[in-house]
PDB file of C-alpha atoms and ligand atoms in Angstrom:
ATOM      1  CA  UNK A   1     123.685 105.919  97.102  1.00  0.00           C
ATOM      2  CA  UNK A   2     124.370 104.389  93.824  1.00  0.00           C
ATOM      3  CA  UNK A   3     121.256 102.044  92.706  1.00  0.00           C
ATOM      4  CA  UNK A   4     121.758  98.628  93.040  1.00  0.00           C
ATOM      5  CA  UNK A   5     122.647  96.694  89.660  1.00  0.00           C
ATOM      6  CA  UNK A   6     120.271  94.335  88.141  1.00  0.00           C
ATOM      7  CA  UNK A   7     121.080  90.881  88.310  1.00  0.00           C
ATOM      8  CA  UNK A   8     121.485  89.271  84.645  1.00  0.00           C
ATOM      9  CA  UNK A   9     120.018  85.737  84.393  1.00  0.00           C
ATOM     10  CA  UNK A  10     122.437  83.542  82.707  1.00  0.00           C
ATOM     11  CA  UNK A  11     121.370  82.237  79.524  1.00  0.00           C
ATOM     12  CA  UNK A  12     122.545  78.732  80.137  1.00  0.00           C
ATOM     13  CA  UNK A  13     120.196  76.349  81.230  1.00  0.00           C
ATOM     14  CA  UNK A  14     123.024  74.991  83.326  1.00  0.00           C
ATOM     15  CA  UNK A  15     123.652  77.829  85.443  1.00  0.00           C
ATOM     16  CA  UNK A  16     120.060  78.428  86.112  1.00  0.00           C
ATOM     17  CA  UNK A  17     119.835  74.926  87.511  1.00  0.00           C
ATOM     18  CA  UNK A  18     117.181  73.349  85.149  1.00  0.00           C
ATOM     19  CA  UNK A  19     117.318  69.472  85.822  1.00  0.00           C
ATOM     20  CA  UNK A  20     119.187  67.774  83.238  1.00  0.00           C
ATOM     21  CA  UNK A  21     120.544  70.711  81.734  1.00  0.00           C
ATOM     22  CA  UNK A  22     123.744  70.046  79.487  1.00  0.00           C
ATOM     23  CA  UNK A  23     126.584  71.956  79.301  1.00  0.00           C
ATOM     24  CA  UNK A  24     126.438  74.923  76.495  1.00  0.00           C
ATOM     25  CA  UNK A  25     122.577  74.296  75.928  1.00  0.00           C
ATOM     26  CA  UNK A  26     120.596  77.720  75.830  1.00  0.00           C
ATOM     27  CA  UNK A  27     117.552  76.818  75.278  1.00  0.00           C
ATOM     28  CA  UNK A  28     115.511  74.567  77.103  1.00  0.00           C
ATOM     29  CA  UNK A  29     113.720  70.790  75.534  1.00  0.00           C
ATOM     30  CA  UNK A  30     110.504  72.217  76.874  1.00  0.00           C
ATOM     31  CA  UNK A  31     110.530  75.508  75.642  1.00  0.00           C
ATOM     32  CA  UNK A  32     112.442  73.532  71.755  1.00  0.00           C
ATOM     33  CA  UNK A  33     109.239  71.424  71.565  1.00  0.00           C
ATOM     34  CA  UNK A  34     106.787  73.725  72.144  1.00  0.00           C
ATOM     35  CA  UNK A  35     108.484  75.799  69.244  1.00  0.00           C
ATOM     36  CA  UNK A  36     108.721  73.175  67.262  1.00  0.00           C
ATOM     37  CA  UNK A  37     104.965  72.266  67.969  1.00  0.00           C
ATOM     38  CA  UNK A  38     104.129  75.762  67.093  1.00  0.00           C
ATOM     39  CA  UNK A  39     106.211  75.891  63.773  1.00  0.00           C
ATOM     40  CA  UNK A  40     104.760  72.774  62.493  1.00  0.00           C
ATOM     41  CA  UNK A  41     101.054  74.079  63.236  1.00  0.00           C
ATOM     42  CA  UNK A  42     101.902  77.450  61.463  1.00  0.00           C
ATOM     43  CA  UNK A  43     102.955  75.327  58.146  1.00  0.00           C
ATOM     44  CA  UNK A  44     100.027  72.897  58.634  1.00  0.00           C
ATOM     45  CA  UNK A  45      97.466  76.085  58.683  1.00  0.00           C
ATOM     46  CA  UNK A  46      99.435  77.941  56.057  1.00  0.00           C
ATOM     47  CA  UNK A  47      99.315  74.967  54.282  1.00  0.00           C
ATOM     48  CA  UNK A  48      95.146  75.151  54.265  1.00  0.00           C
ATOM     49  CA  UNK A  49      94.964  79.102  54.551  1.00  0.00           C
ATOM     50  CA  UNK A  50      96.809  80.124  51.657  1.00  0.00           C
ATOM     51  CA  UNK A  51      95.044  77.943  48.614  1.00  0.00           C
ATOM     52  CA  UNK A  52      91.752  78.565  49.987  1.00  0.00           C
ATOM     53  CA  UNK A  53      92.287  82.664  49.872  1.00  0.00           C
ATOM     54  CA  UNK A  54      93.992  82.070  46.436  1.00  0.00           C
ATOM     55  CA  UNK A  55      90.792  79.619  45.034  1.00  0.00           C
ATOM     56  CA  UNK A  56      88.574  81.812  46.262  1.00  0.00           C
ATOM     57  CA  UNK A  57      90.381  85.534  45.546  1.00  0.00           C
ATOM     58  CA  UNK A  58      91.818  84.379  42.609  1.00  0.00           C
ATOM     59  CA  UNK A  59      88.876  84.611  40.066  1.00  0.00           C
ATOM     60  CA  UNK A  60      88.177  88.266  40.888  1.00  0.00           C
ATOM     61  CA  UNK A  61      91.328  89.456  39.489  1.00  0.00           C
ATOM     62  CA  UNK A  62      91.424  87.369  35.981  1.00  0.00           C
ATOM     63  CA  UNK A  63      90.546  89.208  33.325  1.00  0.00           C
ATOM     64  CA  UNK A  64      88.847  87.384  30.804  1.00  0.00           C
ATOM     65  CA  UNK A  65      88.912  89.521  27.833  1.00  0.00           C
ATOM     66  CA  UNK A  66      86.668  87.574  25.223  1.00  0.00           C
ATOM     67  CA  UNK A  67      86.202  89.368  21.299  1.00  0.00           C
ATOM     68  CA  UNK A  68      83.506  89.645  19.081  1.00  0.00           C
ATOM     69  CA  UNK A  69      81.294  86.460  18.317  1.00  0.00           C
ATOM     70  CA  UNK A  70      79.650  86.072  15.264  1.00  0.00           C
ATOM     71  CA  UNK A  71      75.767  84.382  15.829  1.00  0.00           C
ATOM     72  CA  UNK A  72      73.926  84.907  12.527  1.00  0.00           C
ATOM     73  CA  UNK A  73      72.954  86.802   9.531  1.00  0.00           C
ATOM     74  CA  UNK A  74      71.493  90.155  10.254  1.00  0.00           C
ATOM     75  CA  UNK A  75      68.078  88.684   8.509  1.00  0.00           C
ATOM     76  CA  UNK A  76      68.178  85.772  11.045  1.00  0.00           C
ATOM     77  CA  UNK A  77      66.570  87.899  14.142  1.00  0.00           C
ATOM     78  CA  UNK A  78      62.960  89.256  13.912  1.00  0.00           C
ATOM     79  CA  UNK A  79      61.821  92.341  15.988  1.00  0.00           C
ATOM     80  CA  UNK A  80      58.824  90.451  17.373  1.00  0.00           C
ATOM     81  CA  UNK A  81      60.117  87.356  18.866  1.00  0.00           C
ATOM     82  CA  UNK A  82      63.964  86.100  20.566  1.00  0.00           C
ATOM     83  CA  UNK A  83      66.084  83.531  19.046  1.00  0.00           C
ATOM     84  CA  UNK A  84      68.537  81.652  20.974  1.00  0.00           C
ATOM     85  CA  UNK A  85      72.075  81.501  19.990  1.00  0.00           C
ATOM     86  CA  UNK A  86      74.997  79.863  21.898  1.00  0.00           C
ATOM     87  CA  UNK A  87      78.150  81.773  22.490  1.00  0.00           C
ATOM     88  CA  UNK A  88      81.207  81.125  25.020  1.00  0.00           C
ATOM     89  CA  UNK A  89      81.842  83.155  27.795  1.00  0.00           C
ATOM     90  CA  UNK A  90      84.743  81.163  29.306  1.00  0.00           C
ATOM     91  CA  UNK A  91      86.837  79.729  26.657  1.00  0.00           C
ATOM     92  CA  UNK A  92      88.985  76.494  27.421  1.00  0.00           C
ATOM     93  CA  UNK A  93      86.537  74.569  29.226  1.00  0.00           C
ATOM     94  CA  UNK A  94      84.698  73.101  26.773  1.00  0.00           C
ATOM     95  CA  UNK A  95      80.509  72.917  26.643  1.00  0.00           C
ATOM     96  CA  UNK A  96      80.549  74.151  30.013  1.00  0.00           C
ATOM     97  CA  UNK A  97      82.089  77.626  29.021  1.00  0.00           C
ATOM     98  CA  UNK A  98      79.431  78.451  26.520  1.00  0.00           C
ATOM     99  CA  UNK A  99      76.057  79.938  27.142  1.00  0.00           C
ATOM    100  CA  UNK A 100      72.806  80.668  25.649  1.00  0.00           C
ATOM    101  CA  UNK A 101      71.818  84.292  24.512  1.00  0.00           C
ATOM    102  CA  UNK A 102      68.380  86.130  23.421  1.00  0.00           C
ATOM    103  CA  UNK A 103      68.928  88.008  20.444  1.00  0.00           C
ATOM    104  CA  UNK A 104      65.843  90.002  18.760  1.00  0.00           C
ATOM    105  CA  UNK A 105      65.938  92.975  16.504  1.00  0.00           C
ATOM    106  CA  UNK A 106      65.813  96.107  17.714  1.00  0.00           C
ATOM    107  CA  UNK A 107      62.395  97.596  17.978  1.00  0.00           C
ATOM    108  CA  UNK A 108      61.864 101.164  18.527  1.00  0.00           C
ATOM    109  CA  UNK A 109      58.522 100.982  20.184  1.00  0.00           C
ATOM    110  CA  UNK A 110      59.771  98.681  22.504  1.00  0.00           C
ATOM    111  CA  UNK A 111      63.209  99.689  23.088  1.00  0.00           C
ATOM    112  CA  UNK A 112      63.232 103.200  24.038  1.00  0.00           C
ATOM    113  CA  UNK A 113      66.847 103.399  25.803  1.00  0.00           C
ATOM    114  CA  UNK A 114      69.064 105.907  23.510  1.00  0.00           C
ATOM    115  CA  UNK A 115      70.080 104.389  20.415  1.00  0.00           C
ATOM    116  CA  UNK A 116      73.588 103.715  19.407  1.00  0.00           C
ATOM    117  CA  UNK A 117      75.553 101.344  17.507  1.00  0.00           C
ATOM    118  CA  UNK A 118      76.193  98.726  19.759  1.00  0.00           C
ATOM    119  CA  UNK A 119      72.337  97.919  20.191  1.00  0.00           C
ATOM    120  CA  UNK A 120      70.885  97.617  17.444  1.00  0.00           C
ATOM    121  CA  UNK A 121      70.311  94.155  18.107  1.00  0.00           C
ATOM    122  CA  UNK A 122      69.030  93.190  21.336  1.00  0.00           C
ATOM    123  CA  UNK A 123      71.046  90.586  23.001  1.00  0.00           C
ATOM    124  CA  UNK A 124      69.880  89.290  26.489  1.00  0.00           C
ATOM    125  CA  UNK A 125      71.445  87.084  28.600  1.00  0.00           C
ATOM    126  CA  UNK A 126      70.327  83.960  30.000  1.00  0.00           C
ATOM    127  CA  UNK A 127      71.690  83.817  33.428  1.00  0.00           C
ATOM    128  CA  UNK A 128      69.309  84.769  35.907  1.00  0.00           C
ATOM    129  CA  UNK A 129      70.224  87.818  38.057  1.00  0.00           C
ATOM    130  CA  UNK A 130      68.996  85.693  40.797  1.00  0.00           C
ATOM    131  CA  UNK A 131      71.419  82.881  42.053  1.00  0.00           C
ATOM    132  CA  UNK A 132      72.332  82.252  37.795  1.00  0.00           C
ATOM    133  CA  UNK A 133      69.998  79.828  36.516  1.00  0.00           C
ATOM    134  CA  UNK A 134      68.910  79.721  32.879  1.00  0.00           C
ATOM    135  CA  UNK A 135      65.974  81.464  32.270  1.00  0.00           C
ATOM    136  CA  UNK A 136      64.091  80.478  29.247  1.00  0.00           C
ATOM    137  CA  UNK A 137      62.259  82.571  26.847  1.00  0.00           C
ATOM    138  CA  UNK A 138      58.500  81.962  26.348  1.00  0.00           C
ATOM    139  CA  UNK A 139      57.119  83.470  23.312  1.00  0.00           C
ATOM    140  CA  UNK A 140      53.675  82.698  23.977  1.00  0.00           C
ATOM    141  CA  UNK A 141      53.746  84.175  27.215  1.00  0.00           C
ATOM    142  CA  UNK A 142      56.501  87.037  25.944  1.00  0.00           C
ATOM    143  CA  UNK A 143      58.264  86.656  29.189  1.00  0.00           C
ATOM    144  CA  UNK A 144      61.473  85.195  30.571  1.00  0.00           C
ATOM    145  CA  UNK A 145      60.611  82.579  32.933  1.00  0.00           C
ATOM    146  CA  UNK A 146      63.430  81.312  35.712  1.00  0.00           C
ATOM    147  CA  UNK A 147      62.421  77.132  36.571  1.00  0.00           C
ATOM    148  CA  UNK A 148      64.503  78.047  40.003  1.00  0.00           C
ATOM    149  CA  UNK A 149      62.691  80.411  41.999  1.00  0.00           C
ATOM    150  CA  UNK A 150      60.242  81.649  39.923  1.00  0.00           C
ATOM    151  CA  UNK A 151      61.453  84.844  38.885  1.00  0.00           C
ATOM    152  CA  UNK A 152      59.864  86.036  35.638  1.00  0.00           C
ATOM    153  CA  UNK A 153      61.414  89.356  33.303  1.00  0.00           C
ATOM    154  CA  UNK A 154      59.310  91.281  30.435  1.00  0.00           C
ATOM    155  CA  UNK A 155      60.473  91.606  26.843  1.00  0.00           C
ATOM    156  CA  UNK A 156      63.231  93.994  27.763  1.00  0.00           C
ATOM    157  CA  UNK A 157      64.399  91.395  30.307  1.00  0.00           C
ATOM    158  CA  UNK A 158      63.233  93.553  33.223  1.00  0.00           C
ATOM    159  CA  UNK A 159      61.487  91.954  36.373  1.00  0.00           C
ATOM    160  CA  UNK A 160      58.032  91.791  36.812  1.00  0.00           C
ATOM    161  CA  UNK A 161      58.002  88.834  39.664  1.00  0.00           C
ATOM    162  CA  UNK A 162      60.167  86.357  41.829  1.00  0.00           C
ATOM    163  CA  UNK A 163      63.574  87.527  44.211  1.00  0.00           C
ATOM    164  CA  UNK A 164      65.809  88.135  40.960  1.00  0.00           C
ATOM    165  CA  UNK A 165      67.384  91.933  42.057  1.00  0.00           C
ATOM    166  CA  UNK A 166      67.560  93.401  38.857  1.00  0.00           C
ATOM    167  CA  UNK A 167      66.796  92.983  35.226  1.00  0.00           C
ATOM    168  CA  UNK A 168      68.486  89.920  33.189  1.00  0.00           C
ATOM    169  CA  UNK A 169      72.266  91.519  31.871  1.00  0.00           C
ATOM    170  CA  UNK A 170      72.729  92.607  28.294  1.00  0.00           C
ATOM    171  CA  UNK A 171      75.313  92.177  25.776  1.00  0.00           C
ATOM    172  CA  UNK A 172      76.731  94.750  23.335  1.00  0.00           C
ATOM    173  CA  UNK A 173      75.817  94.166  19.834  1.00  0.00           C
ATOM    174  CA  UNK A 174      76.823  94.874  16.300  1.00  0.00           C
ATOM    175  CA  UNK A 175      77.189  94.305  12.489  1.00  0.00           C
ATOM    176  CA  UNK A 176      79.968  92.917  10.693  1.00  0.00           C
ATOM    177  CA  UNK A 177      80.693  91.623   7.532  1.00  0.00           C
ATOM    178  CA  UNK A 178      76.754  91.166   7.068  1.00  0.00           C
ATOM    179  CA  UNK A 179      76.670  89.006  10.185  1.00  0.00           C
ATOM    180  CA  UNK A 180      75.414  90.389  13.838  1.00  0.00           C
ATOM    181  CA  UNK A 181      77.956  89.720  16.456  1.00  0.00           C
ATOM    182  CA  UNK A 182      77.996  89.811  20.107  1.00  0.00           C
ATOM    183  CA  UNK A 183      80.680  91.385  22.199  1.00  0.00           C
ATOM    184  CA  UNK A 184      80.951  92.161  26.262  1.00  0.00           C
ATOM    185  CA  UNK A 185      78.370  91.713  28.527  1.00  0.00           C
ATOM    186  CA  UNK A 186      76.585  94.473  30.603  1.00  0.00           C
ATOM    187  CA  UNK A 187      74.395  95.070  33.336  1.00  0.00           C
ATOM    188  CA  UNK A 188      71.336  97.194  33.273  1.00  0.00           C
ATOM    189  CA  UNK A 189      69.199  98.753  36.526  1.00  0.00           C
ATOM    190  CA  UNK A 190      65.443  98.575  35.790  1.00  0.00           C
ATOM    191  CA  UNK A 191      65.361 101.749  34.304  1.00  0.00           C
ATOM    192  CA  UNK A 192      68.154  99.878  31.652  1.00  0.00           C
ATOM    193  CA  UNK A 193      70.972 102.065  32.369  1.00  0.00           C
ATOM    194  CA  UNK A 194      74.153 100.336  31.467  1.00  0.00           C
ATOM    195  CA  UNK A 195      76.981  99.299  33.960  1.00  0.00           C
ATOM    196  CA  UNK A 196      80.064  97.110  34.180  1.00  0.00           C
ATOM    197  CA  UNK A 197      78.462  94.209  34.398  1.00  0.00           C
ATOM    198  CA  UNK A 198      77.816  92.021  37.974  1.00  0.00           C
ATOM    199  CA  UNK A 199      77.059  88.888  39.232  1.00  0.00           C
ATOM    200  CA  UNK A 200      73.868  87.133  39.837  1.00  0.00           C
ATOM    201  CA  UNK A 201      72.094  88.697  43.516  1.00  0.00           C
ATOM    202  CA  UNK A 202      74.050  91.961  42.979  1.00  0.00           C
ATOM    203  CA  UNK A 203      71.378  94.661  42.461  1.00  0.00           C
ATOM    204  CA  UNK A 204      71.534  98.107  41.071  1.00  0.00           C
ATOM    205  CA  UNK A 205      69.125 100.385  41.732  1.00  0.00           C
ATOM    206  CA  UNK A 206      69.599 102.915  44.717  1.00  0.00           C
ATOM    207  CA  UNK A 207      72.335 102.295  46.808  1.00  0.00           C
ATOM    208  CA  UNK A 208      73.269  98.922  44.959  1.00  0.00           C
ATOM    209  CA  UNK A 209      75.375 100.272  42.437  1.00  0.00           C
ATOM    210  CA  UNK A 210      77.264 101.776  44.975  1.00  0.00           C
ATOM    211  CA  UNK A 211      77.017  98.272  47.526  1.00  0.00           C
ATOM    212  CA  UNK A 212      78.035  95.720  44.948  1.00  0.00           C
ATOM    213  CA  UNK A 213      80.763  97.687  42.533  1.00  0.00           C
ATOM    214  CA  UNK A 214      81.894  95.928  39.855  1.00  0.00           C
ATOM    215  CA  UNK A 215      84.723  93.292  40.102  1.00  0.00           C
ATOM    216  CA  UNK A 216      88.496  95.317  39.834  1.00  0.00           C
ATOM    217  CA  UNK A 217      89.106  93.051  36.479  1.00  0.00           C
ATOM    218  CA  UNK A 218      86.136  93.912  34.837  1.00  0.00           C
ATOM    219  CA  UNK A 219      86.915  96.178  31.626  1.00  0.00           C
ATOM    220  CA  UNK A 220      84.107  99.133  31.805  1.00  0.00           C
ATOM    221  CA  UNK A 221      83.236 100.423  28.747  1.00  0.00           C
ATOM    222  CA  UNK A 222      82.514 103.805  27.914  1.00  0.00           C
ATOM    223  CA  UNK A 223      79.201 104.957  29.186  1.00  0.00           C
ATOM    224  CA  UNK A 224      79.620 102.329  32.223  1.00  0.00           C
ATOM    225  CA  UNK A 225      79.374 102.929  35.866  1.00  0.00           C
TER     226      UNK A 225
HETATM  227  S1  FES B   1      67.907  81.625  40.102  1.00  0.00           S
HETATM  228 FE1  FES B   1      66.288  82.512  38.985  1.00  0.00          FE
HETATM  229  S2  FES B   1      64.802  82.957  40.443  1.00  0.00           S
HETATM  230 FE2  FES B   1      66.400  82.082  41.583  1.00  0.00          FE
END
């Protein structure tokens, strides 16, 4: 016995006896409005969705290449004692794009990380590794000091005290034209190894390097992790 065929349902609202129904219409007003409904909320949340991912994704993947900046003579920095300088790490934003920088002389019985080049000056960033506030320098004390949280760094820039997770970042360093210029900025894990540099609460000793990698635009230098 051959199987019985399946009835097709009509796909006129008409024929399948929907009150009100009008001739030719396939799709129901119920079922049009609830689409409709639907479509607008899709647009509405795209409409919120899609500049929050960009405002917040977007800054990861800029690549901010900045160059060489020229802060003083080479005779301008002692070996003994930081002097502030201003450079700008976001250009095109005006005073709030610039930042203040340590720079000291390199001292051999102080800095014992392998000499090259690109420190012979020692330039120190003033953004605490913490949430970012400044720290200031304190010569009398010869310690950073952060006013936030209380996180205080030696004259390397390493902690000694306070919730900062690793020691203040670095910046490459180096003579030109008679004048000592700064270039990228680095991070450093407490025994001052040099990596790509991170933001503020990233630590990297142990498994932080490896937790908080460096952002995809960052340019790593050689050496860099
Ligand atoms: S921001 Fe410096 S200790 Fe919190």
């Amino acid at each position: 016995m051959a199987p019985a065929r399946k009835q097709t349902k009509s796909k006129y609202t008409i024929d399948r006896g929907i009150p009100g129904a009008f001739e030719g219409e396939t799709v129901t007003r119920r079922r049009f409005m609830t689409g409709t409904v639907h479509g607008a909320g899709m647009l509405m949340t795209a409409g919120i969705v899609i500049p929050s991912v960009g405002f917040a994704l977007g800054p990861v993947f800029k690549n901010v290449t900045l160059g060489w900046q020229s802060v003083g003579y080479s005779d301008s920095f002692p070996d003994n004692n930081y002097v502030p300088v201003v450079i700008t790490i976001a250009p095109g934003i005006g005073e709030a794009g610039k930042s203040t920088v340590y720079v000291r002389r390199r001292d051999p019985a102080v800095d014992v990380e392998p000499e090259t080049e690109y420190n012979q000056w020692v330039a120190i960033s003033s953004r605490c590794t913490h949430l970012g506030c400044s720290v200031l320098w304190v010569p009398a004390a010869e310690h950073f000091i952060c006013p936030c949280h209380g996180s205080v760094f030696d004259v390397e820039g390493v902690r000694t005290a306070g919730p900062a997770p690793r020691p203040l970042d670095r910046f490459y360093t180096r003579l030109y034209g008679g004048t000592v210029q700064i270039g990228p900025r680095y991070s450093v894990n407490t025994e001052l190894r040099a990596f790509s540099p991170r933001d503020p609460g990233e630590p990297l000793d142990g498994l932080g390097q490896y937790a908080y990698p460096s952002r995809p635009s960052v340019r790593k230098l050689p050496g860099n992790v």
